[in-house]
CSV table of C-alpha atoms and ligand atoms in Angstrom, one decimal:
chain,number,residue,atom,x,y,z
L,17,MET,CA,-20.7,-38.0,-78.4
L,18,SER,CA,-24.4,-38.0,-79.2
L,19,VAL,CA,-26.9,-38.4,-76.4
L,20,LYS,CA,-28.1,-42.0,-76.3
L,21,ILE,CA,-31.7,-42.8,-75.1
L,22,GLY,CA,-32.5,-46.4,-74.3
L,23,VAL,CA,-36.1,-47.4,-75.1
L,24,PRO,CA,-37.8,-50.8,-74.8
L,25,SER,CA,-37.5,-52.5,-78.1
L,26,LYS,CA,-41.0,-53.9,-78.5
L,27,GLY,CA,-44.6,-54.0,-77.3
L,28,ARG,CA,-46.8,-51.5,-75.6
L,29,LEU,CA,-43.9,-49.9,-73.6
L,30,MET,CA,-42.2,-49.0,-76.9
L,31,ASP,CA,-45.3,-47.8,-78.6
L,32,LYS,CA,-46.4,-45.6,-75.6
L,33,THR,CA,-42.8,-44.3,-75.2
L,34,PHE,CA,-42.8,-43.2,-78.9
L,35,GLU,CA,-46.2,-41.5,-78.4
L,36,TRP,CA,-44.9,-39.7,-75.2
L,37,PHE,CA,-41.8,-38.3,-77.1
L,38,ALA,CA,-44.0,-37.4,-80.1
L,39,GLU,CA,-46.2,-35.3,-77.9
L,40,ARG,CA,-43.0,-33.3,-77.1
L,41,GLY,CA,-42.0,-32.9,-80.7
L,42,ILE,CA,-39.5,-35.7,-80.8
L,43,THR,CA,-40.2,-38.5,-83.3
L,44,MET,CA,-38.7,-41.9,-82.6
L,45,LYS,CA,-39.1,-44.8,-85.0
L,46,ARG,CA,-37.8,-48.2,-85.7
L,47,THR,CA,-35.9,-48.4,-89.0
L,48,GLY,CA,-34.7,-51.2,-91.2
L,49,ALA,CA,-36.3,-54.7,-91.4
L,50,GLU,CA,-39.2,-55.8,-89.3
L,51,ARG,CA,-37.0,-57.7,-86.8
L,52,GLU,CA,-34.1,-55.3,-87.0
L,53,TYR,CA,-33.4,-53.5,-83.7
L,54,SER,CA,-32.3,-50.2,-85.2
L,55,GLY,CA,-34.0,-46.8,-84.7
L,56,ALA,CA,-33.9,-43.1,-85.4
L,57,VAL,CA,-34.8,-39.8,-83.7
L,58,GLU,CA,-36.1,-36.8,-85.6
L,59,GLY,CA,-37.0,-33.3,-84.4
L,60,ILE,CA,-33.9,-32.8,-82.3
L,61,GLU,CA,-30.2,-32.9,-83.2
L,62,GLY,CA,-27.5,-35.1,-81.6
L,63,VAL,CA,-29.8,-37.7,-80.0
L,64,ASP,CA,-29.6,-41.5,-80.8
L,65,LEU,CA,-32.2,-44.2,-80.1
L,66,VAL,CA,-30.9,-47.4,-78.5
L,67,LEU,CA,-33.5,-50.2,-78.6
L,68,LEU,CA,-33.1,-52.6,-75.6
L,69,SER,CA,-34.9,-55.1,-73.4
L,70,ALA,CA,-36.7,-53.1,-70.6
L,71,SER,CA,-35.0,-55.3,-68.0
L,72,GLU,CA,-31.5,-54.4,-69.4
L,73,ILE,CA,-32.0,-50.6,-69.4
L,74,PRO,CA,-31.2,-50.2,-65.6
L,75,ARG,CA,-27.8,-51.9,-66.1
L,76,GLU,CA,-27.0,-49.8,-69.2
L,77,LEU,CA,-27.9,-46.6,-67.3
L,78,ALA,CA,-25.7,-47.6,-64.4
L,79,ALA,CA,-22.8,-48.3,-66.8
L,80,GLY,CA,-23.3,-45.0,-68.5
L,81,ARG,CA,-23.6,-46.7,-71.9
L,82,ILE,CA,-26.9,-44.9,-72.3
L,83,HIS,CA,-27.4,-41.3,-71.0
L,84,MET,CA,-31.2,-41.6,-70.6
L,85,GLY,CA,-33.6,-44.6,-70.6
L,86,VAL,CA,-37.2,-45.5,-70.3
L,87,THR,CA,-38.2,-48.5,-68.1
L,88,GLY,CA,-40.4,-49.5,-65.2
L,89,THR,CA,-39.7,-48.1,-61.8
L,90,ASP,CA,-39.9,-51.8,-60.6
L,91,LEU,CA,-36.9,-52.8,-62.8
L,92,VAL,CA,-34.7,-49.9,-61.7
L,93,ARG,CA,-35.4,-50.5,-58.0
L,94,GLU,CA,-34.9,-54.3,-58.3
L,95,LYS,CA,-31.8,-54.2,-60.3
L,96,LEU,CA,-29.9,-51.2,-58.9
L,97,GLY,CA,-28.8,-51.1,-55.3
L,98,ASP,CA,-29.0,-47.5,-53.9
L,99,TRP,CA,-30.8,-46.6,-57.2
L,100,PRO,CA,-31.1,-42.8,-56.4
L,101,SER,CA,-27.3,-42.4,-56.5
L,102,VAL,CA,-27.2,-44.2,-59.8
L,103,VAL,CA,-30.0,-42.6,-61.8
L,104,GLU,CA,-32.1,-39.5,-61.7
L,105,VAL,CA,-35.9,-39.5,-62.3
L,106,VAL,CA,-36.5,-37.1,-65.2
L,107,ALA,CA,-40.3,-37.8,-65.7
L,108,GLU,CA,-42.9,-40.3,-64.6
L,109,MET,CA,-44.6,-41.0,-67.9
L,110,GLY,CA,-48.1,-41.9,-66.9
L,111,PHE,CA,-48.3,-45.4,-68.5
L,112,GLY,CA,-47.1,-48.9,-67.8
L,113,HIS,CA,-48.8,-48.8,-64.4
L,114,ALA,CA,-48.4,-52.1,-62.5
L,115,ASP,CA,-48.3,-53.2,-58.9
L,116,LEU,CA,-45.8,-55.6,-57.5
L,117,ILE,CA,-47.9,-57.8,-55.1
L,118,ILE,CA,-47.8,-61.0,-53.1
L,119,ALA,CA,-50.5,-63.6,-53.8
L,120,VAL,CA,-51.6,-66.9,-52.4
L,121,PRO,CA,-54.1,-69.5,-53.6
L,122,ASP,CA,-57.8,-68.4,-53.2
L,123,CYS,CA,-58.4,-71.5,-51.2
L,124,TRP,CA,-56.1,-70.4,-48.3
L,125,VAL,CA,-59.1,-69.0,-46.4
L,126,ASP,CA,-57.1,-68.1,-43.3
L,127,VAL,CA,-54.5,-66.1,-45.2
L,128,GLU,CA,-55.5,-62.5,-46.1
L,129,THR,CA,-52.6,-60.4,-44.7
L,130,LEU,CA,-48.8,-60.5,-44.3
L,131,ASP,CA,-49.3,-61.4,-40.6
L,132,ASP,CA,-51.4,-64.4,-41.8
L,133,LEU,CA,-48.7,-65.3,-44.3
L,134,ASP,CA,-46.1,-65.2,-41.5
L,135,ALA,CA,-48.3,-67.6,-39.4
L,136,ALA,CA,-49.0,-69.9,-42.3
L,137,ALA,CA,-45.3,-70.0,-43.1
L,138,ALA,CA,-44.4,-71.1,-39.6
L,139,ALA,CA,-47.1,-73.8,-39.8
L,140,PHE,CA,-45.9,-74.8,-43.3
L,141,ARG,CA,-42.4,-75.4,-42.1
L,142,ALA,CA,-43.5,-77.4,-39.1
L,143,ASP,CA,-45.7,-79.6,-41.3
L,144,HIS,CA,-43.3,-80.0,-44.3
L,145,GLY,CA,-39.8,-79.6,-42.9
L,146,PHE,CA,-38.9,-76.9,-45.4
L,147,ARG,CA,-39.8,-73.3,-45.8
L,148,LEU,CA,-42.8,-72.0,-47.7
L,149,ARG,CA,-41.6,-71.0,-51.2
L,150,ILE,CA,-42.4,-67.6,-52.8
L,151,ALA,CA,-41.8,-67.5,-56.6
L,152,THR,CA,-40.6,-64.2,-58.0
L,153,LYS,CA,-38.1,-62.4,-60.2
L,154,TYR,CA,-38.1,-59.4,-57.8
L,155,HIS,CA,-35.8,-60.8,-55.1
L,156,ARG,CA,-34.4,-57.6,-53.7
L,157,LEU,CA,-37.8,-55.8,-53.5
L,158,VAL,CA,-39.7,-58.8,-52.0
L,159,ARG,CA,-37.0,-59.6,-49.4
L,160,ASP,CA,-36.9,-56.0,-48.2
L,161,HIS,CA,-40.7,-55.8,-48.0
L,162,LEU,CA,-41.0,-59.0,-46.1
L,163,ARG,CA,-38.2,-58.0,-43.7
L,164,ALA,CA,-39.9,-54.7,-43.1
L,165,HIS,CA,-43.1,-56.5,-42.2
L,166,GLY,CA,-41.5,-59.1,-40.0
L,167,VAL,CA,-42.0,-62.1,-42.2
L,168,ALA,CA,-38.9,-64.4,-42.0
L,169,ASP,CA,-39.9,-68.0,-42.4
L,170,TYR,CA,-39.9,-68.3,-46.2
L,171,GLN,CA,-37.6,-68.9,-49.1
L,172,LEU,CA,-37.6,-67.2,-52.5
L,173,VAL,CA,-37.5,-69.4,-55.6
L,174,ASP,CA,-36.5,-67.7,-58.8
L,175,SER,CA,-39.2,-67.4,-61.6
L,176,GLN,CA,-38.4,-65.4,-64.7
L,177,GLY,CA,-41.8,-65.8,-66.3
L,178,ALA,CA,-45.2,-67.4,-66.0
L,179,THR,CA,-44.7,-67.0,-62.3
L,180,GLU,CA,-48.4,-67.5,-61.5
L,181,GLY,CA,-48.1,-71.0,-62.9
L,182,THR,CA,-45.5,-72.1,-60.3
L,183,ILE,CA,-48.2,-73.0,-57.7
L,184,ARG,CA,-50.0,-75.3,-60.1
L,185,ASN,CA,-46.6,-76.8,-61.0
L,186,LEU,CA,-45.9,-77.4,-57.3
L,187,THR,CA,-42.6,-75.4,-57.3
L,188,ALA,CA,-44.0,-72.7,-55.0
L,189,GLU,CA,-46.8,-72.0,-52.5
L,190,ALA,CA,-47.1,-68.2,-53.1
L,191,VAL,CA,-46.0,-65.7,-55.7
L,192,ALA,CA,-44.7,-62.1,-55.9
L,193,ASP,CA,-45.3,-60.6,-59.3
L,194,ILE,CA,-46.4,-57.6,-61.2
L,195,THR,CA,-50.2,-57.2,-61.9
L,196,SER,CA,-52.2,-54.6,-63.8
L,197,THR,CA,-55.6,-56.0,-64.8
L,198,GLY,CA,-55.5,-58.9,-62.3
L,199,GLU,CA,-56.6,-61.3,-65.1
L,200,THR,CA,-53.6,-63.6,-64.7
L,201,LEU,CA,-54.1,-63.9,-61.0
L,202,ARG,CA,-57.8,-64.6,-61.4
L,203,ALA,CA,-57.2,-67.2,-64.1
L,204,ASN,CA,-54.7,-69.0,-61.8
L,205,HIS,CA,-57.0,-68.9,-58.7
L,206,LEU,CA,-54.8,-66.6,-56.7
L,207,LYS,CA,-55.7,-63.7,-54.4
L,208,ILE,CA,-53.6,-60.6,-53.5
L,209,LEU,CA,-52.7,-60.1,-49.8
L,210,GLU,CA,-54.4,-57.1,-48.3
L,211,GLY,CA,-52.5,-53.9,-47.6
L,212,GLU,CA,-50.1,-51.8,-49.7
L,213,PRO,CA,-48.4,-53.5,-52.6
L,214,VAL,CA,-44.7,-54.1,-52.4
L,215,LEU,CA,-44.3,-51.4,-55.0
L,216,ARG,CA,-46.4,-49.3,-57.4
L,217,SER,CA,-44.6,-49.1,-60.7
L,218,GLN,CA,-45.0,-47.1,-63.9
L,219,ALA,CA,-42.9,-46.3,-67.0
L,220,THR,CA,-40.3,-43.6,-66.1
L,221,LEU,CA,-37.7,-41.7,-67.9
L,222,PHE,CA,-34.4,-41.9,-66.1
L,223,ALA,CA,-31.0,-40.1,-66.6
L,224,SER,CA,-27.8,-41.8,-65.7
L,225,ARG,CA,-25.5,-40.2,-63.1
L,226,SER,CA,-22.5,-42.2,-64.4
L,227,ALA,CA,-19.3,-40.2,-64.9
L,228,LEU,CA,-19.1,-41.9,-68.3
L,229,CYS,CA,-22.0,-39.8,-69.4
L,230,GLU,CA,-19.9,-36.7,-69.1
L,231,GLY,CA,-18.8,-37.2,-72.7
L,232,ALA,CA,-22.4,-36.6,-74.0
L,233,ASP,CA,-22.9,-33.6,-76.2
L,234,ALA,CA,-23.8,-30.9,-73.7
L,235,GLU,CA,-25.7,-28.8,-76.2
L,236,ALA,CA,-27.9,-31.7,-77.3
L,237,LEU,CA,-28.5,-32.7,-73.7
L,238,THR,CA,-29.6,-29.2,-72.7
L,239,ALA,CA,-31.9,-29.0,-75.7
L,240,LEU,CA,-33.4,-32.4,-74.9
L,241,ARG,CA,-33.9,-31.5,-71.2
L,242,ALA,CA,-35.6,-28.3,-72.1
L,243,ARG,CA,-38.0,-30.1,-74.5
L,244,LEU,CA,-38.9,-32.7,-71.8
L,245,ALA,CA,-39.3,-30.2,-68.9
O,10,ATP,N1,-49.1,-56.8,-67.3
O,10,ATP,C1,-48.4,-55.7,-67.2
O,10,ATP,N2,-49.0,-54.5,-67.2
O,10,ATP,C2,-48.3,-53.3,-67.1
O,10,ATP,N3,-47.0,-53.3,-67.0
O,10,ATP,C3,-46.3,-54.5,-67.0
O,10,ATP,C4,-47.0,-55.7,-67.1
O,10,ATP,N4,-46.1,-56.7,-67.1
O,10,ATP,C5,-44.9,-56.1,-67.0
O,10,ATP,N5,-45.1,-54.8,-67.0
O,10,ATP,C6,-44.0,-53.7,-66.9
O,10,ATP,O1,-43.3,-53.7,-68.1
O,10,ATP,C7,-41.9,-53.5,-67.9
O,10,ATP,C8,-41.2,-54.6,-68.7
O,10,ATP,O2,-41.4,-55.8,-68.2
O,10,ATP,P1,-41.0,-57.2,-68.9
O,10,ATP,O3,-40.7,-58.1,-67.8
O,10,ATP,O4,-42.0,-57.5,-70.0
O,10,ATP,O5,-39.6,-56.7,-69.6
O,10,ATP,P2,-38.5,-57.6,-70.2
O,10,ATP,O6,-38.2,-58.7,-69.2
O,10,ATP,O7,-37.4,-56.6,-70.5
O,10,ATP,O8,-39.1,-58.2,-71.5
O,10,ATP,P3,-38.3,-58.9,-72.6
O,10,ATP,O9,-37.1,-59.5,-72.0
O,10,ATP,O10,-39.3,-59.9,-73.1
O,10,ATP,O11,-37.9,-57.9,-73.6
O,10,ATP,C9,-41.7,-53.7,-66.4
O,10,ATP,O12,-41.4,-52.4,-65.8
O,10,ATP,C10,-43.0,-54.1,-65.8
O,10,ATP,O13,-43.4,-53.5,-64.6
O,11,PRP,O1,-52.6,-58.4,-64.2
O,11,PRP,P1,-52.4,-58.8,-65.7
O,11,PRP,O2,-52.9,-57.8,-66.6
O,11,PRP,O3,-52.9,-60.2,-66.0
O,11,PRP,O4,-50.8,-58.9,-66.0
O,11,PRP,C1,-49.9,-59.6,-65.2
O,11,PRP,C2,-49.0,-60.4,-65.9
O,11,PRP,O5,-48.3,-59.7,-66.9
O,11,PRP,C3,-46.9,-60.0,-66.7
O,11,PRP,O6,-46.5,-61.1,-67.5
O,11,PRP,P2,-46.1,-61.1,-69.0
O,11,PRP,O7,-47.3,-61.1,-69.8
O,11,PRP,O8,-45.1,-60.0,-69.2
O,11,PRP,O9,-45.4,-62.5,-69.1
O,11,PRP,P3,-44.3,-63.3,-68.2
O,11,PRP,O10,-45.1,-64.0,-67.2
O,11,PRP,O11,-43.7,-64.2,-69.1
O,11,PRP,O12,-43.4,-62.2,-67.6
O,11,PRP,C4,-46.7,-60.3,-65.3
O,11,PRP,O13,-45.6,-61.1,-65.0
O,11,PRP,C5,-48.0,-61.1,-65.0
O,11,PRP,O14,-47.9,-62.4,-65.2
């Protein structure tokens, strides 16, 4: 079986991934019609390109349906429990940098840190009779981070996009989301809590540890690993 590499199917992550492989003598390109998700690999034998949503790449690696895959560290850590036993980090690729942060409205002048958030959450519950809501799609990472910092009196509400808008829409009081330039937070009058982010993420090339991968062409895999080393 050829070696299958999963790559994000569109946008900057795809373009930068293609550039990264090109710098190592491997040409990846989309083929077919403009909207057709088919691709090809040149410059190395026995390697196939699989174009996928970045958020589905962790699951495909875990299942062993792809042997290698490029996606953000954030998505692998969020979607795979005990991720080091499921995938191996082959290379951090030096692009797609983003921080997973927790943010609250600018106007919450008494809330600058996680300790402040904890106090505000207790007061919020006493005032409103329900727990302060934090909108996010990163449930596992945010829950672990808040537990590690002793924040308990909150609830997560799911938001799969436009998360910074949930406060304006009155469906959450705080958000936990990825930021890179900070523009979306500023535009929505939100400020990041002080301290380390929940996670610093970047685009990373992962290899699957799944037994299903054992069928991959060993020669092609060795040649590919050597090229990427
Ligand atoms: N503003 C940003 N700057 C840098 N990296 C970002 C930014 N937003 C998201 N990312 C990163 O890009 C990766 C893909 O995120 P995204 O949520 O867009 O993927 P997706 O849900 O698979 O997209 P789609 O389903 O639309 O194909 C994640 O690892 C994330 O950290
Ligand atoms: O710090 P910034 O540079 O402003 O980037 C941050 C934004 O980028 C991502 O959203 P995306 O554009 O992927 O849309 P989404 O909200 O639908 O996920 C992320 O969820 C933030 O909303």
